[in-house]
mmCIF file of C-alpha atoms in Angstrom:
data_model
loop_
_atom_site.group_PDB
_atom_site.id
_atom_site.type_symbol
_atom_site.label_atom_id
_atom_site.label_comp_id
_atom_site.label_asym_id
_atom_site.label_seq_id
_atom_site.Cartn_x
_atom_site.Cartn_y
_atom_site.Cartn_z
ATOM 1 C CA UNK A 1 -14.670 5.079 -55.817
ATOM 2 C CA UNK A 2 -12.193 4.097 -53.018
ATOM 3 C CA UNK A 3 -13.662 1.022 -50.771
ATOM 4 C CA UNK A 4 -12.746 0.275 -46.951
ATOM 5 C CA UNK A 5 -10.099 -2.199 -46.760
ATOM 6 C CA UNK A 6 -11.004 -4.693 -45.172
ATOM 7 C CA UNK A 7 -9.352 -4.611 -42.031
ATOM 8 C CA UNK A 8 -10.710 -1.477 -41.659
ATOM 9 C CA UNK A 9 -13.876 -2.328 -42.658
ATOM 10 C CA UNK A 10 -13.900 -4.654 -39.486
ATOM 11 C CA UNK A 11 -13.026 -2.369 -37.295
ATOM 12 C CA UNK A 12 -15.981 -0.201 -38.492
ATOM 13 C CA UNK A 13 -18.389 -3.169 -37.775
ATOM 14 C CA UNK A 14 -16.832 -4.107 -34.106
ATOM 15 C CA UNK A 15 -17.414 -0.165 -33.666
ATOM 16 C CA UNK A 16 -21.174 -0.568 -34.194
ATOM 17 C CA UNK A 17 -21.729 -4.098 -32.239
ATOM 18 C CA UNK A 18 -20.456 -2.822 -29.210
ATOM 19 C CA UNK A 19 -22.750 -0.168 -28.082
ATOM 20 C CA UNK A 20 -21.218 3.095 -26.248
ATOM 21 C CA UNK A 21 -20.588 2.787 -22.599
ATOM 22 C CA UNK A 22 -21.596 6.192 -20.399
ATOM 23 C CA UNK A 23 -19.780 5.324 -17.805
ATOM 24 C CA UNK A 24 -17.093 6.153 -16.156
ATOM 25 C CA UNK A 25 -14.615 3.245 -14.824
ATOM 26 C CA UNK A 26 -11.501 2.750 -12.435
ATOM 27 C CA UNK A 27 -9.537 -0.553 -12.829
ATOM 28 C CA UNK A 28 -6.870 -2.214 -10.573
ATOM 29 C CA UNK A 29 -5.341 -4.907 -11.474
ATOM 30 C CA UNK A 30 -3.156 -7.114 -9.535
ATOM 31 C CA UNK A 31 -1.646 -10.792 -8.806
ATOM 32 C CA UNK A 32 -3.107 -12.911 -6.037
ATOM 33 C CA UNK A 33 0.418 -13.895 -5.257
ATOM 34 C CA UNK A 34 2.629 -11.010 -4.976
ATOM 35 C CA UNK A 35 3.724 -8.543 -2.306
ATOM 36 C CA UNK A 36 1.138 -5.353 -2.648
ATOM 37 C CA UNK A 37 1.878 -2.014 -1.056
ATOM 38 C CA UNK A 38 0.264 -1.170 1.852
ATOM 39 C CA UNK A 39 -2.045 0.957 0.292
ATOM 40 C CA UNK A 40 -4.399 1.637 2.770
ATOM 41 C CA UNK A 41 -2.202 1.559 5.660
ATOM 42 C CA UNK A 42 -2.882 -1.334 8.094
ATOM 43 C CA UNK A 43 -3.828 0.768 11.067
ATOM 44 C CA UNK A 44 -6.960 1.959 8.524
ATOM 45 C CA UNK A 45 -8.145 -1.138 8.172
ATOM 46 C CA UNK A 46 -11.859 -1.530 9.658
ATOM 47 C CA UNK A 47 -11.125 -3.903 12.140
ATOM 48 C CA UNK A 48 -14.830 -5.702 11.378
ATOM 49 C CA UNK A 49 -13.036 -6.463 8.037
ATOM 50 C CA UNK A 50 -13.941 -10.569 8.450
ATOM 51 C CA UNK A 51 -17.810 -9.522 8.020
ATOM 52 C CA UNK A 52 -17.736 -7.069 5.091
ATOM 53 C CA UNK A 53 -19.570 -7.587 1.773
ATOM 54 C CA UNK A 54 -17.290 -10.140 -0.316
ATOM 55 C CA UNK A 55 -16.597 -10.599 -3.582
ATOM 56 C CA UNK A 56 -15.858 -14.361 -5.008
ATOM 57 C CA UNK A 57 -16.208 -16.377 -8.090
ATOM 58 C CA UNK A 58 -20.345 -16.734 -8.428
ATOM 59 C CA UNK A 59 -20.822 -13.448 -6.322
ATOM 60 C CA UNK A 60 -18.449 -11.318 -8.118
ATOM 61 C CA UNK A 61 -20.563 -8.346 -8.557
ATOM 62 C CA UNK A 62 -22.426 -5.996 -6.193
ATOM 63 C CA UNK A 63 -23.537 -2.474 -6.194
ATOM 64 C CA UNK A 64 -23.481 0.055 -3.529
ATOM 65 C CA UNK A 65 -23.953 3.756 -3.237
ATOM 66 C CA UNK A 66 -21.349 6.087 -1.842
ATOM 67 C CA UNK A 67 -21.694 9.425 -0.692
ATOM 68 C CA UNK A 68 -18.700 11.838 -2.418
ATOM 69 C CA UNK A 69 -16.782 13.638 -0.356
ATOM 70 C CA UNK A 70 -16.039 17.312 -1.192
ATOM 71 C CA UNK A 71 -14.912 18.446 -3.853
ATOM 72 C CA UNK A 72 -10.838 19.452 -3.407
ATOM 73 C CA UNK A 73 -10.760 16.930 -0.638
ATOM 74 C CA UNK A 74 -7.014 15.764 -0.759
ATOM 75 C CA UNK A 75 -7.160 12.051 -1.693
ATOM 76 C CA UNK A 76 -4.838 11.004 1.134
ATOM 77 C CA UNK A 77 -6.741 13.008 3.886
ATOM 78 C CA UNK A 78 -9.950 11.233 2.742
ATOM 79 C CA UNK A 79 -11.755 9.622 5.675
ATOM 80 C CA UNK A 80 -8.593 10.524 7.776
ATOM 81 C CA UNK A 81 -10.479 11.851 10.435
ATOM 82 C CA UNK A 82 -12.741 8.979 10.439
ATOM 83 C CA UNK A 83 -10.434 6.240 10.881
ATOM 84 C CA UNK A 84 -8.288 7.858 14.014
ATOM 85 C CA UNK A 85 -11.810 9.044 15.802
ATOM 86 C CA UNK A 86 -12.192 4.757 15.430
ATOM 87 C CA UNK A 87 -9.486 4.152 18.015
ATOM 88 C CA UNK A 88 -11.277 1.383 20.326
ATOM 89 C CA UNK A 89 -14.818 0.512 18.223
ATOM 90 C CA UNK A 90 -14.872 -2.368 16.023
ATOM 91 C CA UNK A 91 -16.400 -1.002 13.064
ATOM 92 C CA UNK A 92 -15.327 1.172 10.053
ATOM 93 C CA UNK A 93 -17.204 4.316 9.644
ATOM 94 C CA UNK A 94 -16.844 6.823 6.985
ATOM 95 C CA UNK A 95 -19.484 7.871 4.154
ATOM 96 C CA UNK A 96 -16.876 8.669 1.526
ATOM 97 C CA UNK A 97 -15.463 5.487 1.418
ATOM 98 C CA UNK A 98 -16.273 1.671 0.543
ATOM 99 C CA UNK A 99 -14.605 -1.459 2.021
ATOM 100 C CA UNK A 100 -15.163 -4.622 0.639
ATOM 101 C CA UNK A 101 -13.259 -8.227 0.964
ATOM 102 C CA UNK A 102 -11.587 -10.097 -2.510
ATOM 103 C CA UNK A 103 -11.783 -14.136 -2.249
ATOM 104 C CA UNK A 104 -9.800 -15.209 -4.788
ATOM 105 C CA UNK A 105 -10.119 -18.833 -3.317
ATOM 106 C CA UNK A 106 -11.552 -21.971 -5.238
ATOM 107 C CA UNK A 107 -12.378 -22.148 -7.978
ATOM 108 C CA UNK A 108 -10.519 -19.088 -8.877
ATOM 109 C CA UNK A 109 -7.791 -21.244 -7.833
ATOM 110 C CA UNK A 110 -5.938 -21.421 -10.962
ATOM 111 C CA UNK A 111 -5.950 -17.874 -12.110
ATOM 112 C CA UNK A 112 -2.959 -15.415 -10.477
ATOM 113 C CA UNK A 113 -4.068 -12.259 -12.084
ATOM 114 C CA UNK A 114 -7.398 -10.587 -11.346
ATOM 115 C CA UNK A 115 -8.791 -7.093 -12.449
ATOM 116 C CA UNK A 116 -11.191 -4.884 -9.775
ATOM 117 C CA UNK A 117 -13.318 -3.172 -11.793
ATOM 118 C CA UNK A 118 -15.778 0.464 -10.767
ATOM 119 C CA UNK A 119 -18.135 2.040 -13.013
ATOM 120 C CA UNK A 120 -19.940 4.451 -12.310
ATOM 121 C CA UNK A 121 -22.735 6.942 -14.484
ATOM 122 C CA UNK A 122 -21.348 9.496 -16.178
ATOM 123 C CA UNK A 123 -24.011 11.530 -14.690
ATOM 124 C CA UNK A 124 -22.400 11.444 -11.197
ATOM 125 C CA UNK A 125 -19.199 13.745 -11.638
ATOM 126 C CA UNK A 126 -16.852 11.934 -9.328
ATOM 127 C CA UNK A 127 -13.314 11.018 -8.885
ATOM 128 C CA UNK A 128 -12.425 7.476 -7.826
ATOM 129 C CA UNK A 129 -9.628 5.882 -5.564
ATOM 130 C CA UNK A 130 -9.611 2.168 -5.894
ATOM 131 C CA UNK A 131 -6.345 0.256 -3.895
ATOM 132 C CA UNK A 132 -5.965 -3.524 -2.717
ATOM 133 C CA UNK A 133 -4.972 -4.358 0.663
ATOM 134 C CA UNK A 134 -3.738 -8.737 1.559
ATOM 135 C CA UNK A 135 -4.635 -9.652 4.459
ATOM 136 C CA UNK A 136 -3.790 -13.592 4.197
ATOM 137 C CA UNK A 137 -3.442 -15.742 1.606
ATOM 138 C CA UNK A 138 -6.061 -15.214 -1.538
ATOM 139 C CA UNK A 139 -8.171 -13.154 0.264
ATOM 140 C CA UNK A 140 -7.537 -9.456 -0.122
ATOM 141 C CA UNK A 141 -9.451 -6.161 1.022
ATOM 142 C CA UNK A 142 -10.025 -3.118 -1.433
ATOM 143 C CA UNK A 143 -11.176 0.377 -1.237
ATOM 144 C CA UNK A 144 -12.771 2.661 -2.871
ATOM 145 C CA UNK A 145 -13.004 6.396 -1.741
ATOM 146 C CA UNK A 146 -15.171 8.515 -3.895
ATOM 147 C CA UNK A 147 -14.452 12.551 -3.844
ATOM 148 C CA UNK A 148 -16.773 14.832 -5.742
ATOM 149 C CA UNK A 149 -15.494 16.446 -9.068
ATOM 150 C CA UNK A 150 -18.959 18.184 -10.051
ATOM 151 C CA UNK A 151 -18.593 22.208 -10.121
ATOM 152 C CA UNK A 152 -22.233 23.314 -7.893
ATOM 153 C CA UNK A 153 -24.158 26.350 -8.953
ATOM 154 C CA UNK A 154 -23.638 29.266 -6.597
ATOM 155 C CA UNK A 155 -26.171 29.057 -3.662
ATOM 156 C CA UNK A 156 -27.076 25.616 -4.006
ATOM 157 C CA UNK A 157 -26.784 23.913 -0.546
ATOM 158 C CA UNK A 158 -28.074 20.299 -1.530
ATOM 159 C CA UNK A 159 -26.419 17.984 0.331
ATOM 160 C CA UNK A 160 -24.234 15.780 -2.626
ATOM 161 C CA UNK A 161 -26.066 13.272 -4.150
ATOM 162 C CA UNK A 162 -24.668 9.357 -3.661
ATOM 163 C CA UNK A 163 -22.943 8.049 -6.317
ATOM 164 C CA UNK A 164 -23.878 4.576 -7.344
ATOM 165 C CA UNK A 165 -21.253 2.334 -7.992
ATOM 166 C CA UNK A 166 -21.126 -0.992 -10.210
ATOM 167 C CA UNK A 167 -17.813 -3.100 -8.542
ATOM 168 C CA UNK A 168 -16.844 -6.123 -10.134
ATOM 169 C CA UNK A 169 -13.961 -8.426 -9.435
ATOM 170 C CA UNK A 170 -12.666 -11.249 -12.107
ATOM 171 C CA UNK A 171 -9.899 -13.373 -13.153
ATOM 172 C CA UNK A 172 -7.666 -12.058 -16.402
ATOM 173 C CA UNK A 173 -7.224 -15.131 -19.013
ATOM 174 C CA UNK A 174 -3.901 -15.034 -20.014
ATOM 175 C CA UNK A 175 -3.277 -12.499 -17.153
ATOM 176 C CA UNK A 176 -4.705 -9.713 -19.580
ATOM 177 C CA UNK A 177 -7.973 -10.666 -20.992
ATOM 178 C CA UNK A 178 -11.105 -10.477 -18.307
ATOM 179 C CA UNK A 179 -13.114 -13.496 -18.254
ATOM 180 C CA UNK A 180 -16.358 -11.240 -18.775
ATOM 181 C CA UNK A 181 -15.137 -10.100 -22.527
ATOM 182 C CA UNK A 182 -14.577 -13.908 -23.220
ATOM 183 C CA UNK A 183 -18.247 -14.571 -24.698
ATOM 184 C CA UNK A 184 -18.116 -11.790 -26.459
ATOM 185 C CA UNK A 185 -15.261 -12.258 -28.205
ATOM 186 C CA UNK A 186 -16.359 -15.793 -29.111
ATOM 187 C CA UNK A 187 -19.623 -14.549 -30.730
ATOM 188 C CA UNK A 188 -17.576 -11.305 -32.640
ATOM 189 C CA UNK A 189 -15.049 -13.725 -34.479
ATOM 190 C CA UNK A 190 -17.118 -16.332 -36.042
ATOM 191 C CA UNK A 191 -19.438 -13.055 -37.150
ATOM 192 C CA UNK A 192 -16.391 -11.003 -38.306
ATOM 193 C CA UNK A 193 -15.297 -14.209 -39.956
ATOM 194 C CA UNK A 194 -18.556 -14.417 -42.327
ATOM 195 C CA UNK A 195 -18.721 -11.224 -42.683
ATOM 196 C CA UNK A 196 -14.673 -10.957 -44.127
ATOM 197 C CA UNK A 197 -14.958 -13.320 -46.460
ATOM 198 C CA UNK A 198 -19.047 -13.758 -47.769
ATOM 199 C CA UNK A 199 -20.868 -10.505 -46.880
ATOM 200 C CA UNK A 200 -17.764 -7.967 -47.417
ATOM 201 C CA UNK A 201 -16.464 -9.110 -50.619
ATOM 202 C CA UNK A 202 -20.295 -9.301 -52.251
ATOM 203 C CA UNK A 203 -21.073 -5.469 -50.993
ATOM 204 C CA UNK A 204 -17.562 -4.113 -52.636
ATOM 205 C CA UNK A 205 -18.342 -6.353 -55.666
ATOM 206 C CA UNK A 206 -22.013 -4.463 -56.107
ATOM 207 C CA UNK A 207 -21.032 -0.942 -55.250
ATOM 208 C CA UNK A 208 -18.181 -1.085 -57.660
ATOM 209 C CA UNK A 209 -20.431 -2.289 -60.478
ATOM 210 C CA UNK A 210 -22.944 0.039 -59.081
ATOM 211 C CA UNK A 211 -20.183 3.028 -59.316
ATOM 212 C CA UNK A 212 -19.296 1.802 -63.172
ATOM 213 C CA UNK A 213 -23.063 2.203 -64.204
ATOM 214 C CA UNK A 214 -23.091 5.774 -63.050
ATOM 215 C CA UNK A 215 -19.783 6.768 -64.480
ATOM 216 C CA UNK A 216 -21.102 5.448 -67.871
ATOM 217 C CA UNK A 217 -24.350 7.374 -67.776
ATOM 218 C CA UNK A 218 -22.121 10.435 -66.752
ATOM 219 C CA UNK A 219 -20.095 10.108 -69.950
ATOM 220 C CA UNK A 220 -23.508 9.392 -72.439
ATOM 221 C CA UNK A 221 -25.268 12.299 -71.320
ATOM 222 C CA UNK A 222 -22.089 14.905 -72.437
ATOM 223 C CA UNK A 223 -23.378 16.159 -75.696
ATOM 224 C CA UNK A 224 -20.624 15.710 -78.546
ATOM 225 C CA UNK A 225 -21.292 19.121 -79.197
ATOM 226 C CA UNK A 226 -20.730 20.750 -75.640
ATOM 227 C CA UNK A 227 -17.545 18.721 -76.089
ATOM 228 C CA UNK A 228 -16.550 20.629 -79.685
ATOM 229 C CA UNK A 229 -17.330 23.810 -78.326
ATOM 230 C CA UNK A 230 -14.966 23.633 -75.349
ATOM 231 C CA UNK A 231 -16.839 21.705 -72.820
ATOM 232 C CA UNK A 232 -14.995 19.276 -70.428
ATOM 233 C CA UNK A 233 -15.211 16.048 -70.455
ATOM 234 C CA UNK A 234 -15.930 13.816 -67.283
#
C-alpha cells in the first residue's frame, strides 16, 4: 500500500481545518503612499465625502446592503446618470453604488500596503467593482458598484433583491500577508508541526503493519492444491 507523503499529507489536513467559504469576494490592494489612478473620476466624488461611513484600524469592518443594478449595465455607465443629475446638492445618491472613506492613519502608521476586501453570499448572483480614490494623505475613498449577474425567470417582475456586502479593510504584513490570516497561521503551524512528526509517522507505522497482516492471511488461505492445479498465486 502506497502512503501520503507527507507534505502532502499536510496539505490534506490544512484542507479540512479551514472550512469552505460560500462566498464570493473582490480584493484591491494598494499602497498608502503611491500615486493611484483616478479611478472614480474626481468630479464623481460625493461631495459629503468628509461624513461617510469610515473604515480604520479598530473599526475596520462594516456591512451594508446594496441594491444591484441591472443586469448588462455597462460598468462605466454605472450610476452615471446619478452623479451628473448631482450638479449643485451636497450629497451622493445612487442605489447601485457604495462610498465609503479608508483611514489608514495611526496606528496603521507603519504599514504601506493595505488590502480592501468584499464578500458577498454566493446566493446573491452579483458582479462587483471595487476602486480606491486619495483624497489627502492616508486617508483614501473607495467604491463599490454592484451590477446584477443573476439570469430572472421569464415574467418575474420582483424588484432585485439587495445584496449584502461584508467590506473589510487591513494592513498586509510583509506587504502580502493580511493581518486577519495572522492567528490562524500561528495556531496551523505548531498543529501541523505535531502532527508531522508524532501523529503522522505513528498512523503510517500502523497501517503498514496493518497492510502486512492482511497480505499474510491472503497468502495462508491459497490452498497448496489450487496452487498445483493452476491457480494463481497472490
Amino acid at each position: 500500500m502506497r502512503l501520503l507523503p507527507t507534505a502532502t499529507t499536510f496539505v490534506a489536513l490544512l484542507g479540512l481545518c479551514v472550512p469552505s467559504l460560500l462566498a464570493n469576494t473582490e480584493i484591491i490592494n494598494f499602497s498608502a503612499g503611491q500615486s493611484l489612478p483616478a479611478s472614480p473620476a474626481p468630479a464623481s466624488v460625493p461631495r459629503n465625502w468628509p461624513t461617510l461611513a469610515t473604515l480604520r484600524a479598530g473599526a475596520n469592518e462594516l456591512i451594508r446592503e446594496v441594491v444591484p443594478a441591472p443586469r448588462g449595465t455597462v460598468r462605466d455607465a454605472l450610476c452615471a446618470l446619478a452623479e451628473q443629475s448631482e450638479e449643485g446638492e451636497t450629497e451622493h445618491r445612487c442605489a447601485h453604488d457604495l462610498w465609503l472613506g479608508l483611514d489608514l492613519g495611526e496606528p496603521w502608521g507603519r504599514y504601506d500596503r493595505f488590502t480592501l476586501r468584499v464578500s458577498w453570499p454566493a446566493s446573491h448572483p452579483a458582479d462587483i467593482a471595487l476602486n480606491v480614490h486619495p483624497t489627502s494623505s492616508r486617508h483614501l475613498l473607495a467604491r463599490v458598484r454592484v451590477t446584477n449577474e443573476g439570469v430572472r425567470a421569464p415574467g418575474d417582475t420582483r424588484p432585485p433583491q439587495a445584496v449584502p456586502l461584508v467590506v473589510v479593510l487591513e494592513p498586509l504584513l510583509l506587504g502580502v500577508l493580511p493581518a486577519s490570516v495572522l492567528p490562524v497561521l500561528l495556531f496551523l503551524l505548531p498543529v501541523l508541526g505535531v502532527a508531522g512528526t508524532v501523529v503522522l509517522p505513528r498512523v503510517q507505522k500502523m497501517v503498514g503493519r496493518l497492510t502486512q497482516e492482511a497480505r499474510r492471511e491472503l497468502q495462508a488461505a491459497v490452498s497448496p492444491d489450487d496452487t498445483k492445479g493452476g491457480g494463481k498465486r497472490l
